[in-house]
Amino acid sequence: MTGLRFLQVAVPCPLHRCFDYRVPAPEAVPEPGSRVVVPFGRRRLVGLVLGHTQTPQIAVSRIREIGVVLDPAPVVPAELRSLIEWTSRYYHQPIGECVATALPA
């Protein structure tokens, strides 16, 4: 997965979208389903990697780096991620809040 240095991360907030984050150069790119700590405003939140992208939604200069990768291997399997994304669309709920509800505290 070389070249994929941007992640789409769902964070527990009331916004209906994922957020793009950059992976620092020496770090390994976390797989979808892994938890990461990311800066979000003035806070640091635990988010779930939902995917990789080569074309972020905002200017590359505005994208912040992930903080810590909490899981070396995915903790949320693809089937559960698919169910969480479906639930978000079906019930019109923010993806980050659906992820936060699905994961243990």
Short mmCIF file of N, CA and C in Angstrom, two decimals:
data_model
loop_
_atom_site.label_atom_id
_atom_site.label_comp_id
_atom_site.label_asym_id
_atom_site.label_seq_id
_atom_site.Cartn_x
_atom_site.Cartn_y
_atom_site.Cartn_z
N MET A 1 0.80 -1.19 0.00
CA MET A 1 0.00 0.00 0.00
C MET A 1 0.85 1.25 0.00
N THR A 2 1.90 1.24 -0.72
CA THR A 2 2.73 2.43 -0.79
C THR A 2 2.03 3.49 -1.62
N GLY A 3 2.22 4.74 -1.26
CA GLY A 3 1.60 5.82 -1.98
C GLY A 3 0.27 6.27 -1.38
N LEU A 4 -0.39 5.42 -0.60
CA LEU A 4 -1.64 5.79 0.04
C LEU A 4 -1.31 6.41 1.40
N ARG A 5 -1.23 7.70 1.44
CA ARG A 5 -0.83 8.37 2.67
C ARG A 5 -1.96 9.14 3.32
N PHE A 6 -3.18 9.03 2.80
CA PHE A 6 -4.31 9.73 3.38
C PHE A 6 -5.36 8.72 3.82
N LEU A 7 -5.94 8.97 4.99
CA LEU A 7 -6.95 8.09 5.56
C LEU A 7 -8.28 8.81 5.63
N GLN A 8 -9.36 8.07 5.49
CA GLN A 8 -10.70 8.58 5.76
C GLN A 8 -11.09 8.03 7.12
N VAL A 9 -11.26 8.94 8.08
CA VAL A 9 -11.48 8.54 9.47
C VAL A 9 -12.84 9.04 9.94
N ALA A 10 -13.60 8.16 10.57
CA ALA A 10 -14.87 8.52 11.19
C ALA A 10 -14.60 8.85 12.65
N VAL A 11 -14.97 10.06 13.05
CA VAL A 11 -14.79 10.48 14.45
C VAL A 11 -16.16 10.73 15.07
N PRO A 12 -16.29 10.53 16.39
CA PRO A 12 -17.59 10.72 17.04
C PRO A 12 -17.96 12.20 17.14
N CYS A 13 -18.62 12.69 16.12
CA CYS A 13 -19.10 14.07 16.09
C CYS A 13 -20.39 14.11 15.28
N PRO A 14 -21.19 15.16 15.41
CA PRO A 14 -22.49 15.19 14.73
C PRO A 14 -22.44 15.64 13.27
N LEU A 15 -21.33 15.42 12.59
CA LEU A 15 -21.22 15.80 11.19
C LEU A 15 -21.33 14.57 10.30
N HIS A 16 -22.00 14.71 9.19
CA HIS A 16 -22.31 13.58 8.30
C HIS A 16 -21.22 13.32 7.28
N ARG A 17 -20.00 13.13 7.72
CA ARG A 17 -18.93 12.82 6.78
C ARG A 17 -17.72 12.26 7.52
N CYS A 18 -16.80 11.69 6.75
CA CYS A 18 -15.51 11.26 7.28
C CYS A 18 -14.53 12.41 7.11
N PHE A 19 -13.43 12.33 7.80
CA PHE A 19 -12.42 13.38 7.73
C PHE A 19 -11.12 12.78 7.21
N ASP A 20 -10.41 13.55 6.40
CA ASP A 20 -9.13 13.10 5.84
C ASP A 20 -8.00 13.45 6.79
N TYR A 21 -7.09 12.49 6.97
CA TYR A 21 -5.90 12.69 7.79
C TYR A 21 -4.71 12.12 7.04
N ARG A 22 -3.55 12.69 7.30
CA ARG A 22 -2.31 12.27 6.66
C ARG A 22 -1.55 11.33 7.59
N VAL A 23 -0.90 10.34 7.00
CA VAL A 23 -0.07 9.41 7.75
C VAL A 23 1.37 9.90 7.66
N PRO A 24 2.08 10.09 8.79
CA PRO A 24 3.48 10.51 8.73
C PRO A 24 4.32 9.51 7.93
N ALA A 25 5.35 10.00 7.26
CA ALA A 25 6.15 9.19 6.34
C ALA A 25 6.70 7.90 6.94
N PRO A 26 7.31 7.90 8.13
CA PRO A 26 7.88 6.63 8.59
C PRO A 26 6.85 5.63 9.10
N GLU A 27 5.63 6.08 9.34
CA GLU A 27 4.59 5.21 9.90
C GLU A 27 4.03 4.26 8.84
N ALA A 28 3.59 3.10 9.29
CA ALA A 28 2.87 2.18 8.41
C ALA A 28 1.43 2.68 8.29
N VAL A 29 0.84 2.50 7.14
CA VAL A 29 -0.53 2.96 6.90
C VAL A 29 -1.50 1.98 7.57
N PRO A 30 -2.32 2.46 8.52
CA PRO A 30 -3.25 1.56 9.19
C PRO A 30 -4.33 1.06 8.23
N GLU A 31 -4.74 -0.17 8.42
CA GLU A 31 -5.76 -0.79 7.58
C GLU A 31 -7.15 -0.28 7.97
N PRO A 32 -8.11 -0.31 7.04
CA PRO A 32 -9.49 0.01 7.42
C PRO A 32 -9.96 -0.93 8.53
N GLY A 33 -10.62 -0.33 9.52
CA GLY A 33 -11.06 -1.11 10.68
C GLY A 33 -10.16 -0.92 11.88
N SER A 34 -9.07 -0.18 11.72
CA SER A 34 -8.16 0.11 12.84
C SER A 34 -8.56 1.42 13.51
N ARG A 35 -8.31 1.50 14.81
CA ARG A 35 -8.58 2.73 15.53
C ARG A 35 -7.34 3.60 15.55
N VAL A 36 -7.54 4.92 15.45
CA VAL A 36 -6.45 5.88 15.49
C VAL A 36 -6.86 7.06 16.36
N VAL A 37 -5.88 7.71 16.97
CA VAL A 37 -6.13 8.94 17.71
C VAL A 37 -5.80 10.09 16.76
N VAL A 38 -6.75 11.01 16.59
CA VAL A 38 -6.57 12.11 15.64
C VAL A 38 -6.86 13.44 16.32
N PRO A 39 -6.19 14.50 15.87
CA PRO A 39 -6.55 15.83 16.37
C PRO A 39 -7.86 16.26 15.71
N PHE A 40 -8.77 16.80 16.51
CA PHE A 40 -10.05 17.27 16.00
C PHE A 40 -10.39 18.55 16.73
N GLY A 41 -10.17 19.66 16.08
CA GLY A 41 -10.31 20.95 16.76
C GLY A 41 -9.23 21.07 17.81
N ARG A 42 -9.63 21.33 19.03
CA ARG A 42 -8.66 21.43 20.13
C ARG A 42 -8.54 20.13 20.91
N ARG A 43 -9.30 19.13 20.50
CA ARG A 43 -9.31 17.85 21.21
C ARG A 43 -8.58 16.78 20.41
N ARG A 44 -8.37 15.66 21.06
CA ARG A 44 -7.85 14.46 20.40
C ARG A 44 -8.91 13.39 20.59
N LEU A 45 -9.37 12.81 19.48
CA LEU A 45 -10.44 11.82 19.53
C LEU A 45 -9.97 10.50 18.95
N VAL A 46 -10.62 9.43 19.39
CA VAL A 46 -10.38 8.12 18.81
C VAL A 46 -11.34 7.95 17.65
N GLY A 47 -10.78 7.67 16.48
CA GLY A 47 -11.59 7.47 15.28
C GLY A 47 -11.33 6.11 14.67
N LEU A 48 -12.15 5.76 13.72
CA LEU A 48 -12.02 4.48 13.03
C LEU A 48 -11.68 4.74 11.57
N VAL A 49 -10.62 4.08 11.10
CA VAL A 49 -10.23 4.20 9.70
C VAL A 49 -11.26 3.44 8.86
N LEU A 50 -11.90 4.17 7.94
CA LEU A 50 -12.88 3.54 7.06
C LEU A 50 -12.32 3.27 5.67
N GLY A 51 -11.24 3.96 5.32
CA GLY A 51 -10.66 3.73 4.00
C GLY A 51 -9.43 4.56 3.77
N HIS A 52 -8.84 4.36 2.59
CA HIS A 52 -7.67 5.12 2.14
C HIS A 52 -8.08 5.94 0.92
N THR A 53 -7.37 7.01 0.69
CA THR A 53 -7.62 7.81 -0.50
C THR A 53 -6.33 8.44 -0.98
N GLN A 54 -6.24 8.66 -2.28
CA GLN A 54 -5.11 9.38 -2.85
C GLN A 54 -5.49 10.80 -3.18
N THR A 55 -6.79 11.09 -3.21
CA THR A 55 -7.29 12.43 -3.51
C THR A 55 -8.16 12.92 -2.36
N PRO A 56 -7.58 13.66 -1.42
CA PRO A 56 -8.36 14.14 -0.28
C PRO A 56 -9.39 15.18 -0.72
N GLN A 57 -10.39 15.40 0.14
CA GLN A 57 -11.48 16.32 -0.16
C GLN A 57 -11.10 17.78 0.02
N ILE A 58 -10.06 18.06 0.78
CA ILE A 58 -9.62 19.44 1.01
C ILE A 58 -8.17 19.58 0.58
N ALA A 59 -7.67 20.80 0.64
CA ALA A 59 -6.28 21.07 0.24
C ALA A 59 -5.32 20.29 1.12
N VAL A 60 -4.31 19.73 0.50
CA VAL A 60 -3.34 18.89 1.22
C VAL A 60 -2.66 19.68 2.34
N SER A 61 -2.46 20.96 2.16
CA SER A 61 -1.79 21.78 3.18
C SER A 61 -2.64 21.92 4.45
N ARG A 62 -3.94 21.69 4.36
CA ARG A 62 -4.82 21.81 5.52
C ARG A 62 -5.05 20.50 6.24
N ILE A 63 -4.55 19.40 5.71
CA ILE A 63 -4.79 18.09 6.31
C ILE A 63 -3.82 17.85 7.47
N ARG A 64 -4.35 17.44 8.59
CA ARG A 64 -3.54 17.19 9.78
C ARG A 64 -3.11 15.73 9.82
N GLU A 65 -2.05 15.47 10.58
CA GLU A 65 -1.53 14.10 10.70
C GLU A 65 -2.25 13.36 11.82
N ILE A 66 -2.32 12.03 11.65
CA ILE A 66 -2.87 11.21 12.73
C ILE A 66 -1.90 11.26 13.90
N GLY A 67 -2.41 10.98 15.08
CA GLY A 67 -1.57 10.97 16.27
C GLY A 67 -0.96 9.60 16.52
N VAL A 68 -1.78 8.69 16.99
CA VAL A 68 -1.33 7.37 17.39
C VAL A 68 -2.20 6.32 16.71
N VAL A 69 -1.58 5.26 16.24
CA VAL A 69 -2.32 4.11 15.73
C VAL A 69 -2.51 3.16 16.91
N LEU A 70 -3.75 2.93 17.30
CA LEU A 70 -4.03 2.11 18.48
C LEU A 70 -4.01 0.62 18.18
N ASP A 71 -4.32 0.25 16.94
CA ASP A 71 -4.43 -1.17 16.60
C ASP A 71 -3.52 -1.51 15.43
N PRO A 72 -2.59 -2.45 15.61
CA PRO A 72 -1.73 -2.85 14.49
C PRO A 72 -2.49 -3.62 13.42
N ALA A 73 -3.58 -4.27 13.83
CA ALA A 73 -4.43 -5.01 12.89
C ALA A 73 -5.87 -4.51 13.06
N PRO A 74 -6.69 -4.60 12.04
CA PRO A 74 -8.07 -4.12 12.15
C PRO A 74 -8.84 -4.82 13.27
N VAL A 75 -9.58 -4.05 14.06
CA VAL A 75 -10.40 -4.61 15.12
C VAL A 75 -11.87 -4.69 14.72
N VAL A 76 -12.22 -3.99 13.66
CA VAL A 76 -13.59 -4.02 13.14
C VAL A 76 -13.54 -4.69 11.78
N PRO A 77 -14.13 -5.88 11.65
CA PRO A 77 -14.09 -6.57 10.36
C PRO A 77 -14.91 -5.85 9.29
N ALA A 78 -14.66 -6.19 8.05
CA ALA A 78 -15.33 -5.54 6.91
C ALA A 78 -16.85 -5.67 6.98
N GLU A 79 -17.35 -6.81 7.44
CA GLU A 79 -18.79 -7.01 7.52
C GLU A 79 -19.43 -6.02 8.51
N LEU A 80 -18.77 -5.80 9.66
CA LEU A 80 -19.31 -4.87 10.65
C LEU A 80 -19.20 -3.44 10.14
N ARG A 81 -18.10 -3.09 9.47
CA ARG A 81 -17.97 -1.74 8.89
C ARG A 81 -19.08 -1.49 7.88
N SER A 82 -19.36 -2.49 7.07
CA SER A 82 -20.44 -2.37 6.08
C SER A 82 -21.78 -2.15 6.77
N LEU A 83 -22.04 -2.88 7.85
CA LEU A 83 -23.29 -2.72 8.60
C LEU A 83 -23.36 -1.33 9.23
N ILE A 84 -22.26 -0.84 9.78
CA ILE A 84 -22.24 0.50 10.39
C ILE A 84 -22.52 1.56 9.33
N GLU A 85 -21.91 1.44 8.15
CA GLU A 85 -22.14 2.41 7.09
C GLU A 85 -23.60 2.36 6.61
N TRP A 86 -24.17 1.15 6.49
CA TRP A 86 -25.56 1.02 6.09
C TRP A 86 -26.48 1.67 7.14
N THR A 87 -26.19 1.41 8.41
CA THR A 87 -26.98 1.99 9.49
C THR A 87 -26.95 3.51 9.44
N SER A 88 -25.79 4.07 9.18
CA SER A 88 -25.65 5.52 9.08
C SER A 88 -26.51 6.08 7.95
N ARG A 89 -26.48 5.42 6.81
CA ARG A 89 -27.28 5.89 5.66
C ARG A 89 -28.78 5.69 5.92
N TYR A 90 -29.16 4.53 6.40
CA TYR A 90 -30.57 4.19 6.57
C TYR A 90 -31.26 5.09 7.60
N TYR A 91 -30.59 5.31 8.73
CA TYR A 91 -31.18 6.11 9.81
C TYR A 91 -30.78 7.58 9.75
N HIS A 92 -30.03 7.98 8.72
CA HIS A 92 -29.61 9.37 8.53
C HIS A 92 -28.87 9.90 9.77
N GLN A 93 -27.95 9.09 10.26
CA GLN A 93 -27.15 9.46 11.42
C GLN A 93 -25.70 9.64 10.98
N PRO A 94 -24.95 10.52 11.64
CA PRO A 94 -23.54 10.70 11.30
C PRO A 94 -22.75 9.39 11.47
N ILE A 95 -21.88 9.11 10.52
CA ILE A 95 -21.11 7.88 10.53
C ILE A 95 -20.25 7.77 11.80
N GLY A 96 -19.68 8.86 12.26
CA GLY A 96 -18.86 8.82 13.46
C GLY A 96 -19.63 8.43 14.70
N GLU A 97 -20.87 8.90 14.79
CA GLU A 97 -21.70 8.54 15.94
C GLU A 97 -22.13 7.08 15.87
N CYS A 98 -22.38 6.57 14.66
CA CYS A 98 -22.71 5.16 14.51
C CYS A 98 -21.52 4.28 14.89
N VAL A 99 -20.32 4.70 14.51
CA VAL A 99 -19.12 3.96 14.88
C VAL A 99 -18.94 3.97 16.39
N ALA A 100 -19.12 5.13 17.01
CA ALA A 100 -18.96 5.24 18.47
C ALA A 100 -19.97 4.36 19.20
N THR A 101 -21.16 4.24 18.66
CA THR A 101 -22.19 3.39 19.28
C THR A 101 -21.86 1.92 19.13
N ALA A 102 -21.26 1.56 18.00
CA ALA A 102 -20.97 0.16 17.73
C ALA A 102 -19.75 -0.37 18.48
N LEU A 103 -18.83 0.50 18.84
CA LEU A 103 -17.61 0.08 19.52
C LEU A 103 -17.78 0.14 21.03
N PRO A 104 -17.12 -0.74 21.76
CA PRO A 104 -17.19 -0.65 23.23
C PRO A 104 -16.46 0.59 23.73
N ALA A 105 -16.93 1.10 24.85
CA ALA A 105 -16.30 2.30 25.44
C ALA A 105 -14.96 1.92 25.99
#
